[in-house]
Amino acid sequence: MLSVDQPYEIVIGLEVHVQLRTTTKLFCRCATQFGAPPNTNVCPVCLGMPGALPVINEHAVQLALQTGLALGSTIPPMTKWDRKQYFYPDLPKGYQISQFDLPICDGGHLTIADPADESQTRTIRLIRAHLEEDAGKSMHDEANGRADSRIDLNRCGTPLLEIVSQPDMRSAAEAKAFLTELKLLLTYLDVSDCEMQEGSLRVDANVNLKIEKAGDTIATPIVEIKNMNSFRAVERAIAHEAQRQYHEWEETGLTIKDRTKRTFGWDDAAERTVPQREKEEAADYRYLPDPDLLPICLSVETVEATRVALAEFPAVARQRLQSDYEIKAYDADVIVNQGRGVVEYFEAVAKGSGDARRASSWIQQDVLRTMKEQGKGIADFAVSADTLAELLGQVSAGKLDNARARDVFQHLLEKRGSVAEAIKALGIESVDAGEIESLCQELLDANPQVVEDVRGGKMQAIGSLIGQAKKKNPNVNPKQFREICLQLIQSAG
Amino acid sequence: MTIPLDSAAKLLGLLASGELTARQATQASLDRIAATDPEVGAFTFVNTEAALAAADSIDQRRRDGQPLGALAGVPIAVKDVLCTTDMPTTCSSRMLEKHMSPYDATVVARLRAADAVIVGKTNMDEFAMGASTETSAFGKTTNPWNPSLTPGGSSGGAAACVAAGDVPLSLGSDTGGSIRQPAAFCGITGLKPTYGRVSRYGLIAFASSLDQVGPMAFDAVDCATLLNAIAGVDASDSTSLPVETPDFTAGLDRIEGELRIGIVKHHLEAEGLDPEVRQAVDDAIEVFRDAGAKIVEVELPHSDYWVPTYYVIAPSEASSNLSRYDGAHYGHRSPVAASEAGDRGPLVATYCRSRGEAFGAEVKRRIMIGMYALSAGYGDKYYVKALQVRRLIRQDFDSAFQNVDLLLGPVTPTPPFAMGEKIDDPLQMYLCDLFTVGANLAGIPALSMPGGLTSNNLPIGIQLQAPPLQEAKLLQAAAAFQRATDWHTKRPL
């Protein structure tokens, strides 16, 4: 993606830490619940008290396995636990139990829409995904010249799956597309709630540039931007870091060969990446196999049974909605990207109303808009799929026009209840053909110019009468009104 | 009545018949401790009131006809490496000088469930690192046979308090010989069970893949009774073995079938093996031959690598296990650190100062060895290589046990040595483990029993080793030996 504005290519690899949706921690039975008072969801095991020993939470292993299978990873027959040693105040054991050389998921890939050309896809390869325990949280209070640090160890031992990509992404938009699709997949699988504001999904980005100069390709030193917890932050941090690296290279000329990887943070307020304290020496984690935990051997039967039981992936859902419901790729995409709840809602409405396209268009416009306005999820949506299906069924059958259907929908949103109740409450009655005919005649008589225009071929002239007709009788079906008017003009002609 | 504090079996008989109350037994133990401990120094903590209260509760329940545990009313001492809620758990280290564990070790909970009366915690080498109990931060324990000699280590206090007649039973822990070597030095019987036979939950880790809790007593029968109380799978320890726990006291009056005893000639000809120890081993061989055992020569080709392999693996795991003592969460925090933070910042100063102040020389030495052996560039050369050799060592035992039921040999190269004799020569101290570390590296059970006295009237131990989970066989053979000899009845003058 070289251009005059951007005389370089960005190379991005992501490390995504996903909190798995278990009720208890990875190596003890403490709750993983977010927002508990500090240091209340803790026990000797997650506090690293002398003598305490870890015991694996098998649910976490199962969720990691599901994720790996969905990402096309190879699941090795044996996976083990290692200790990663470093001193940090929110790491009570002085080591983190993680996986070093035998991760639970090896390789894999994720296919995303190419942000530069939506009709194309890009496949981002994965290196691995491994399980590990989270550390605690340090809170630094440096107000009033004091330097208090408080440590909350509630998060210690929370199960994380770290998904590591190859450096296959070439723009901030691609990184964002990767994260969006990954989050969608994880929520489809129900392996994580991906609540980024609660830290359930955190991202580190490894970024450097390839600069073309005089027929040579120069790579800039790699920077790891740590711990971003919004997609917007990731996108902006990468964009900023690319600029920063380019300017730095212009100034210093340093390449990847001259400098080891550095760690930066993202300052959201200042909108810039900032270097974090450089380590005096390269980190030496002194990995060793954790002697307190046995290796996990996953049988072929377990892996296959998990594969068979996997929930539908978003990519599969997109294809299926197109073929089963004959809706456009774009529409399928919008629905699927809203998550599994919206897909299920759509399918119920499509089947119940017998009109998938109408269901698709109503959901994309009315339902999603309302959800956004109300800030609610589909699970809390006031109009159930069955109710909406009934309403749209009546529209398709010609019993209600779209405008009246929207009135009913609005009524249902506010008052709930059934479609029949809403119709009754709004005073909607079906108008018989004779009544409409006399109304048509009356208006045509009063508007000879319209009759003239229609005869001259300007069919849309009737539109101006529809408004008047609705004023006189709100229950008039505009489509029916229009047809009868045309018949009257023709027969009079 | 003389209260027989040298036999749990006799005590249990008297308690059951009502000739003795638990309070009387406990008071006798406490009185004996008061008399001997000023010189022996076996205890780091004596829990007088709680022990008497526990005894009273047992007596009350006996009077009420309620069911009682298998050790009801028997005084017992517990090595200070095991977590207890009602006594400090210090590992004989300044680091944990005031540490009160929030939970009981599984073995301690099992002792309480068996209604044993825990009278106190016993002295040890700091963090179980040593072979003389001289590295304790809280003073030395002397050998009850001669106060100028060490009781061995690291379970020196646990061995000495039995030898001194304070309690009939104690619990020790054995990482490289820490039950067997002090048992040999103090003239008692000690058993290191199969790795995983007894839960490690609440045993403060030294080297997790080698540590094992085990019983110490005057004879094999009492060891069996104590092993019954503590053995068995524990859901809190992933490495505890999911196997049935047999009644180890059953069938101790006979040896089932032909007993084939293996002798490792290489060990009997080892440089530095004291002639009197050698003689005791030869005598023990004759005792078994007279009892009808078949004596077979076997080879353990990799036994020259036991000590070097052990002294890579044990310090590596120790350096990891001890990294949790960082001055942040529990244990010693340097009061000086904050004031002298300097360039390193208060955090690093706290780590360095706290660990520097609270760990003793031997602990520091092993942390340094372990850090080095695991560090980048050396991990493969030392740690991974040691793991490979460890596998060969296990294979040696497997092959040997194809032809024999048990192995017989010395426990220690020498009889008890003098205080200060080896403390400044770590390599000499490490060689005390010459014959014992093999069992820890292979995970097999091994027992030490009194097998003679030197010309200076000092105990000599005989070691028996068995295939995994064959503790019953070890105890049977030891009980047979103790019927044929009276070494286990010898007491310090």
CSV table of C-alpha atoms in Angstrom, one decimal, chain A residues 43-366:
chain,number,residue,atom,x,y,z
A,43,CYS,CA,-8.1,-17.8,48.1
A,44,PRO,CA,-4.7,-19.3,49.1
A,45,VAL,CA,-4.3,-20.7,45.6
A,46,CYS,CA,-4.8,-17.5,43.6
A,47,LEU,CA,-2.9,-15.5,46.2
A,48,GLY,CA,0.1,-17.8,45.8
A,49,MET,CA,0.1,-18.4,49.5
A,50,PRO,CA,3.0,-20.7,50.6
A,51,GLY,CA,2.0,-24.4,50.2
A,52,ALA,CA,-1.1,-23.8,48.0
A,53,LEU,CA,-1.3,-25.8,44.8
A,54,PRO,CA,-3.2,-25.2,41.5
A,55,VAL,CA,-5.9,-27.5,40.2
A,56,ILE,CA,-6.9,-27.1,36.5
A,57,ASN,CA,-10.4,-25.8,35.7
A,58,GLU,CA,-11.4,-28.2,32.9
A,59,HIS,CA,-14.1,-25.9,31.6
A,60,ALA,CA,-11.4,-23.4,30.6
A,61,VAL,CA,-9.6,-26.1,28.7
A,62,GLN,CA,-12.8,-27.0,26.9
A,63,LEU,CA,-13.4,-23.3,25.9
A,64,ALA,CA,-9.9,-23.0,24.6
A,65,LEU,CA,-10.3,-26.2,22.6
A,66,GLN,CA,-13.5,-24.9,21.1
A,67,THR,CA,-11.8,-21.6,20.1
A,68,GLY,CA,-8.8,-23.4,18.6
A,69,LEU,CA,-11.0,-25.7,16.5
A,70,ALA,CA,-13.1,-22.7,15.3
A,71,LEU,CA,-9.8,-21.0,14.3
A,72,GLY,CA,-8.6,-24.0,12.4
A,73,SER,CA,-5.8,-24.7,14.8
A,74,THR,CA,-4.1,-28.0,15.2
A,75,ILE,CA,-4.8,-29.5,18.7
A,76,PRO,CA,-1.7,-31.4,19.9
A,77,PRO,CA,-2.3,-34.6,21.7
A,78,MET,CA,-0.5,-33.3,24.7
A,79,THR,CA,-0.3,-29.8,26.1
A,80,LYS,CA,1.5,-28.8,29.3
A,81,TRP,CA,1.9,-25.9,31.8
A,82,ASP,CA,5.0,-23.8,32.3
A,83,ARG,CA,6.0,-21.1,34.7
A,84,LYS,CA,7.0,-17.7,33.3
A,85,GLN,CA,9.1,-16.1,36.0
A,86,TYR,CA,9.2,-12.4,36.7
A,87,PHE,CA,8.8,-10.1,39.7
A,88,TYR,CA,5.8,-7.8,39.7
A,89,PRO,CA,3.7,-6.8,42.6
A,90,ASP,CA,0.4,-7.9,41.0
A,91,LEU,CA,1.9,-11.4,40.3
A,92,PRO,CA,1.8,-13.0,43.8
A,93,LYS,CA,3.6,-16.2,43.0
A,94,GLY,CA,6.5,-14.5,41.2
A,95,TYR,CA,5.6,-16.5,38.2
A,96,GLN,CA,2.6,-16.8,35.9
A,97,ILE,CA,1.3,-20.2,34.9
A,98,SER,CA,1.2,-20.2,31.2
A,99,GLN,CA,2.1,-22.4,28.2
A,100,PHE,CA,5.5,-22.1,26.6
A,101,ASP,CA,6.5,-24.7,24.1
A,102,LEU,CA,3.4,-26.9,23.9
A,103,PRO,CA,0.4,-24.6,23.6
A,104,ILE,CA,-3.1,-26.0,23.5
A,105,CYS,CA,-3.7,-24.6,19.9
A,106,ASP,CA,-1.1,-24.6,17.2
A,107,GLY,CA,-1.4,-22.5,14.1
A,108,GLY,CA,-4.8,-21.7,12.5
A,109,HIS,CA,-6.2,-18.7,10.7
A,110,LEU,CA,-9.0,-16.2,10.5
A,111,THR,CA,-10.5,-14.9,7.3
A,112,ILE,CA,-11.7,-11.3,7.2
A,113,ALA,CA,-13.2,-9.0,4.6
A,114,ASP,CA,-10.5,-6.9,3.0
A,115,PRO,CA,-11.2,-3.3,4.2
A,116,ALA,CA,-9.6,-2.0,1.0
A,117,ASP,CA,-12.0,-4.0,-1.2
A,118,GLU,CA,-15.1,-5.4,0.6
A,119,SER,CA,-15.6,-8.0,-2.2
A,120,GLN,CA,-12.3,-9.6,-1.4
A,121,THR,CA,-11.2,-11.5,1.7
A,122,ARG,CA,-7.9,-11.7,3.5
A,123,THR,CA,-6.6,-14.7,5.5
A,124,ILE,CA,-4.7,-13.8,8.6
A,125,ARG,CA,-2.6,-16.7,9.8
A,126,LEU,CA,-2.2,-17.5,13.5
A,127,ILE,CA,0.9,-18.7,15.2
A,128,ARG,CA,-0.8,-20.2,18.3
A,129,ALA,CA,-3.2,-19.8,21.1
A,130,HIS,CA,-2.3,-20.7,24.7
A,131,LEU,CA,-4.0,-20.7,28.0
A,132,GLU,CA,-2.6,-18.7,30.9
A,133,GLU,CA,-3.7,-17.1,34.2
A,134,ASP,CA,-4.2,-13.4,34.5
A,135,ALA,CA,-2.3,-11.3,37.0
A,136,GLY,CA,-3.9,-8.8,39.5
A,137,LYS,CA,-4.3,-5.1,39.1
A,138,SER,CA,-2.1,-2.4,40.5
A,139,MET,CA,-3.6,1.0,41.2
A,140,HIS,CA,-1.3,3.9,41.6
A,141,ASP,CA,-2.4,6.9,43.5
A,142,GLU,CA,0.2,9.6,43.2
A,143,ALA,CA,-2.1,12.5,44.2
A,144,ASN,CA,-1.0,15.0,46.8
A,145,GLY,CA,2.7,14.1,46.3
A,146,ARG,CA,2.1,10.6,47.7
A,147,ALA,CA,3.0,7.5,45.9
A,148,ASP,CA,0.6,4.9,47.2
A,149,SER,CA,0.1,1.8,45.2
A,150,ARG,CA,-2.8,-0.5,46.0
A,151,ILE,CA,-3.1,-4.0,44.7
A,152,ASP,CA,-6.3,-5.8,43.8
A,153,LEU,CA,-5.7,-9.5,43.3
A,154,ASN,CA,-9.3,-10.4,42.4
A,155,ARG,CA,-8.3,-10.9,38.8
A,156,CYS,CA,-5.4,-13.2,39.6
A,157,GLY,CA,-6.0,-16.6,38.1
A,158,THR,CA,-8.7,-15.5,35.7
A,159,PRO,CA,-8.4,-17.8,32.6
A,160,LEU,CA,-7.1,-16.1,29.5
A,161,LEU,CA,-6.6,-17.4,26.0
A,162,GLU,CA,-3.8,-15.6,24.3
A,163,ILE,CA,-4.3,-15.7,20.5
A,164,VAL,CA,-1.1,-14.7,18.6
A,165,SER,CA,-1.3,-13.8,14.9
A,166,GLN,CA,1.4,-13.9,12.3
A,167,PRO,CA,2.5,-10.4,11.2
A,168,ASP,CA,0.0,-10.6,8.3
A,169,MET,CA,-1.9,-7.4,8.7
A,170,ARG,CA,-1.0,-4.4,6.5
A,171,SER,CA,-3.1,-1.5,7.8
A,172,ALA,CA,-4.8,-0.3,11.0
A,173,ALA,CA,-8.1,-1.0,9.2
A,174,GLU,CA,-7.1,-4.6,8.7
A,175,ALA,CA,-6.1,-4.9,12.3
A,176,LYS,CA,-9.5,-3.6,13.3
A,177,ALA,CA,-11.3,-5.9,10.9
A,178,PHE,CA,-9.4,-8.9,12.3
A,179,LEU,CA,-10.3,-7.9,15.9
A,180,THR,CA,-14.0,-7.3,14.9
A,181,GLU,CA,-14.2,-10.7,13.2
A,182,LEU,CA,-12.4,-12.4,16.1
A,183,LYS,CA,-14.7,-10.9,18.7
A,184,LEU,CA,-17.7,-11.9,16.6
A,185,LEU,CA,-16.5,-15.5,16.4
A,186,LEU,CA,-15.7,-15.7,20.1
A,187,THR,CA,-19.2,-14.4,21.0
A,188,TYR,CA,-20.8,-16.8,18.5
A,189,LEU,CA,-19.0,-19.6,20.2
A,190,ASP,CA,-19.9,-18.2,23.5
A,191,VAL,CA,-16.4,-18.8,24.8
A,192,SER,CA,-16.0,-15.2,26.0
A,193,ASP,CA,-18.3,-12.2,26.6
A,194,CYS,CA,-15.5,-10.0,25.1
A,195,GLU,CA,-16.5,-7.1,27.3
A,196,MET,CA,-13.6,-4.8,26.4
A,197,GLN,CA,-14.4,-2.2,29.1
A,198,GLU,CA,-14.1,-5.0,31.7
A,199,GLY,CA,-10.8,-6.1,30.2
A,200,SER,CA,-12.2,-9.4,28.8
A,201,LEU,CA,-10.5,-8.7,25.5
A,202,ARG,CA,-7.1,-6.9,25.5
A,203,VAL,CA,-4.8,-6.3,22.6
A,204,ASP,CA,-1.1,-5.9,22.1
A,205,ALA,CA,0.1,-4.9,18.7
A,206,ASN,CA,3.5,-5.5,17.2
A,207,VAL,CA,4.2,-2.8,14.6
A,208,ASN,CA,6.9,-1.9,12.2
A,209,LEU,CA,7.3,-0.5,8.7
A,210,LYS,CA,8.8,-1.7,5.4
A,211,ILE,CA,10.1,1.3,3.6
A,212,GLU,CA,11.1,1.2,-0.1
A,213,LYS,CA,14.2,3.2,-0.8
A,214,ALA,CA,16.3,3.0,-3.9
A,215,GLY,CA,15.1,-0.5,-4.7
A,216,ASP,CA,15.8,-1.7,-1.2
A,217,THR,CA,13.3,-2.7,1.5
A,218,ILE,CA,14.2,-1.3,4.9
A,219,ALA,CA,12.4,-2.6,8.0
A,220,THR,CA,12.1,-0.3,11.0
A,221,PRO,CA,12.6,-1.6,14.6
A,222,ILE,CA,9.5,-3.4,16.0
A,223,VAL,CA,7.5,-1.7,18.7
A,224,GLU,CA,5.0,-3.6,20.8
A,225,ILE,CA,2.0,-1.4,21.8
A,226,LYS,CA,0.7,-2.9,25.0
A,227,ASN,CA,-2.7,-3.4,26.6
A,228,MET,CA,-5.2,-1.6,24.4
A,229,ASN,CA,-8.8,-2.2,25.3
A,230,SER,CA,-10.8,-0.7,22.5
A,231,PHE,CA,-10.7,-1.3,18.8
A,232,ARG,CA,-10.7,2.4,18.2
A,233,ALA,CA,-7.5,2.6,20.4
A,234,VAL,CA,-5.9,-0.1,18.4
A,235,GLU,CA,-6.7,1.5,15.1
A,236,ARG,CA,-5.5,4.9,16.1
A,237,ALA,CA,-2.5,3.6,18.0
A,238,ILE,CA,-1.3,1.7,14.9
A,239,ALA,CA,-1.9,4.7,12.6
A,240,HIS,CA,0.0,7.0,15.0
A,241,GLU,CA,2.8,4.5,15.6
A,242,ALA,CA,3.4,4.1,11.8
A,243,GLN,CA,3.8,7.8,11.4
A,244,ARG,CA,6.0,8.0,14.4
A,245,GLN,CA,8.2,5.2,13.2
A,246,TYR,CA,8.5,6.8,9.8
A,247,HIS,CA,9.6,10.1,11.3
A,248,GLU,CA,12.0,8.4,13.6
A,249,TRP,CA,13.5,6.5,10.7
A,250,GLU,CA,13.9,9.7,8.8
A,251,GLU,CA,15.7,11.2,11.7
A,252,THR,CA,17.8,8.3,13.0
A,253,GLY,CA,17.9,5.9,10.1
A,254,LEU,CA,17.8,3.0,12.6
A,255,THR,CA,16.6,-0.3,11.2
A,256,ILE,CA,15.4,-3.5,12.8
A,257,LYS,CA,19.0,-4.7,12.9
A,258,ASP,CA,20.0,-1.8,15.1
A,259,ARG,CA,17.5,-2.0,17.8
A,260,THR,CA,15.6,-4.7,19.8
A,261,LYS,CA,11.9,-4.7,20.2
A,262,ARG,CA,10.6,-1.9,22.4
A,263,THR,CA,7.5,-1.6,24.5
A,264,PHE,CA,5.1,1.4,24.1
A,265,GLY,CA,1.8,2.3,25.6
A,266,TRP,CA,-1.1,4.1,24.0
A,267,ASP,CA,-2.1,7.4,25.6
A,268,ASP,CA,-5.7,7.8,24.4
A,269,ALA,CA,-6.1,11.4,25.6
A,270,ALA,CA,-2.9,12.6,24.0
A,271,GLU,CA,-3.5,10.3,21.0
A,272,ARG,CA,0.0,9.1,20.8
A,273,THR,CA,2.1,6.1,21.6
A,274,VAL,CA,4.5,6.6,24.4
A,275,PRO,CA,7.6,4.5,25.3
A,276,GLN,CA,7.3,2.5,28.5
A,277,ARG,CA,10.2,2.1,30.9
A,278,GLU,CA,12.9,0.3,29.0
A,279,LYS,CA,14.1,-2.8,30.7
A,280,GLU,CA,17.8,-2.7,31.6
A,281,GLU,CA,18.3,-6.1,30.1
A,282,ALA,CA,16.3,-8.4,27.9
A,283,ALA,CA,13.6,-10.2,29.9
A,284,ASP,CA,14.6,-13.7,30.9
A,285,TYR,CA,11.5,-15.5,31.9
A,286,ARG,CA,13.4,-18.7,33.0
A,287,TYR,CA,10.5,-20.9,31.8
A,288,LEU,CA,10.2,-24.3,33.5
A,289,PRO,CA,7.5,-26.9,33.2
A,290,ASP,CA,5.2,-26.4,36.2
A,291,PRO,CA,5.8,-29.4,38.4
A,292,ASP,CA,2.5,-28.8,40.3
A,293,LEU,CA,0.3,-29.6,37.2
A,294,LEU,CA,0.1,-32.7,35.1
A,295,PRO,CA,0.2,-32.3,31.3
A,296,ILE,CA,-3.2,-32.4,29.6
A,297,CYS,CA,-3.7,-35.2,27.1
A,298,LEU,CA,-6.6,-34.5,24.8
A,299,SER,CA,-7.8,-37.7,23.0
A,300,VAL,CA,-8.8,-37.7,19.4
A,301,GLU,CA,-12.3,-38.6,20.5
A,302,THR,CA,-12.6,-35.5,22.8
A,303,VAL,CA,-11.3,-33.2,20.1
A,304,GLU,CA,-13.7,-34.6,17.5
A,305,ALA,CA,-16.7,-34.6,19.8
A,306,THR,CA,-15.9,-30.9,20.5
A,307,ARG,CA,-15.6,-30.2,16.8
A,308,VAL,CA,-18.9,-31.8,16.1
A,309,ALA,CA,-20.6,-29.9,18.9
A,310,LEU,CA,-19.2,-26.5,17.9
A,311,ALA,CA,-21.7,-23.6,17.4
A,312,GLU,CA,-22.1,-22.2,13.9
A,313,PHE,CA,-19.3,-19.7,12.9
A,314,PRO,CA,-20.2,-16.3,11.6
A,315,ALA,CA,-18.7,-17.1,8.2
A,316,VAL,CA,-20.9,-20.1,7.9
A,317,ALA,CA,-23.9,-18.1,9.1
A,318,ARG,CA,-23.4,-15.5,6.4
A,319,GLN,CA,-23.4,-18.2,3.6
A,320,ARG,CA,-26.4,-20.0,5.1
A,321,LEU,CA,-28.6,-16.8,5.4
A,322,GLN,CA,-27.9,-16.1,1.7
A,323,SER,CA,-28.8,-19.5,0.6
A,324,ASP,CA,-31.6,-20.4,3.0
A,325,TYR,CA,-33.4,-17.0,2.9
A,326,GLU,CA,-32.3,-15.6,-0.5
A,327,ILE,CA,-31.1,-12.4,0.9
A,328,LYS,CA,-28.2,-10.4,-0.4
A,329,ALA,CA,-24.6,-10.9,0.8
A,330,TYR,CA,-24.6,-7.4,2.2
A,331,ASP,CA,-27.8,-8.0,4.2
A,332,ALA,CA,-26.6,-11.3,5.5
A,333,ASP,CA,-23.4,-9.6,6.6
A,334,VAL,CA,-25.2,-6.8,8.5
A,335,ILE,CA,-27.4,-9.4,10.3
A,336,VAL,CA,-24.6,-11.8,11.1
A,337,ASN,CA,-22.2,-9.0,12.3
A,338,GLN,CA,-24.9,-8.1,14.9
A,339,GLY,CA,-24.2,-11.4,16.7
A,340,ARG,CA,-25.9,-14.7,17.1
A,341,GLY,CA,-28.9,-13.3,18.9
A,342,VAL,CA,-29.9,-11.1,15.9
A,343,VAL,CA,-29.4,-14.0,13.5
A,344,GLU,CA,-31.7,-16.1,15.6
A,345,TYR,CA,-34.2,-13.3,15.7
A,346,PHE,CA,-34.0,-12.8,12.0
A,347,GLU,CA,-34.6,-16.5,11.3
A,348,ALA,CA,-37.6,-16.6,13.5
A,349,VAL,CA,-39.1,-13.5,11.9
A,350,ALA,CA,-38.3,-14.8,8.4
A,351,LYS,CA,-39.9,-18.1,9.0
A,352,GLY,CA,-42.9,-16.8,10.9
A,353,SER,CA,-43.8,-14.1,8.4
A,354,GLY,CA,-42.9,-16.2,5.4
A,355,ASP,CA,-41.2,-13.1,3.9
A,356,ALA,CA,-37.4,-13.2,4.6
A,357,ARG,CA,-36.6,-10.1,2.6
A,358,ARG,CA,-39.1,-8.0,4.4
A,359,ALA,CA,-37.8,-9.5,7.7
A,360,SER,CA,-34.2,-8.6,6.7
A,361,SER,CA,-35.1,-5.0,5.8
A,362,TRP,CA,-37.2,-4.4,8.9
A,363,ILE,CA,-34.6,-5.8,11.2
A,364,GLN,CA,-31.8,-3.8,9.5
A,365,GLN,CA,-33.8,-0.6,9.6
A,366,ASP,CA,-36.4,-0.6,12.4
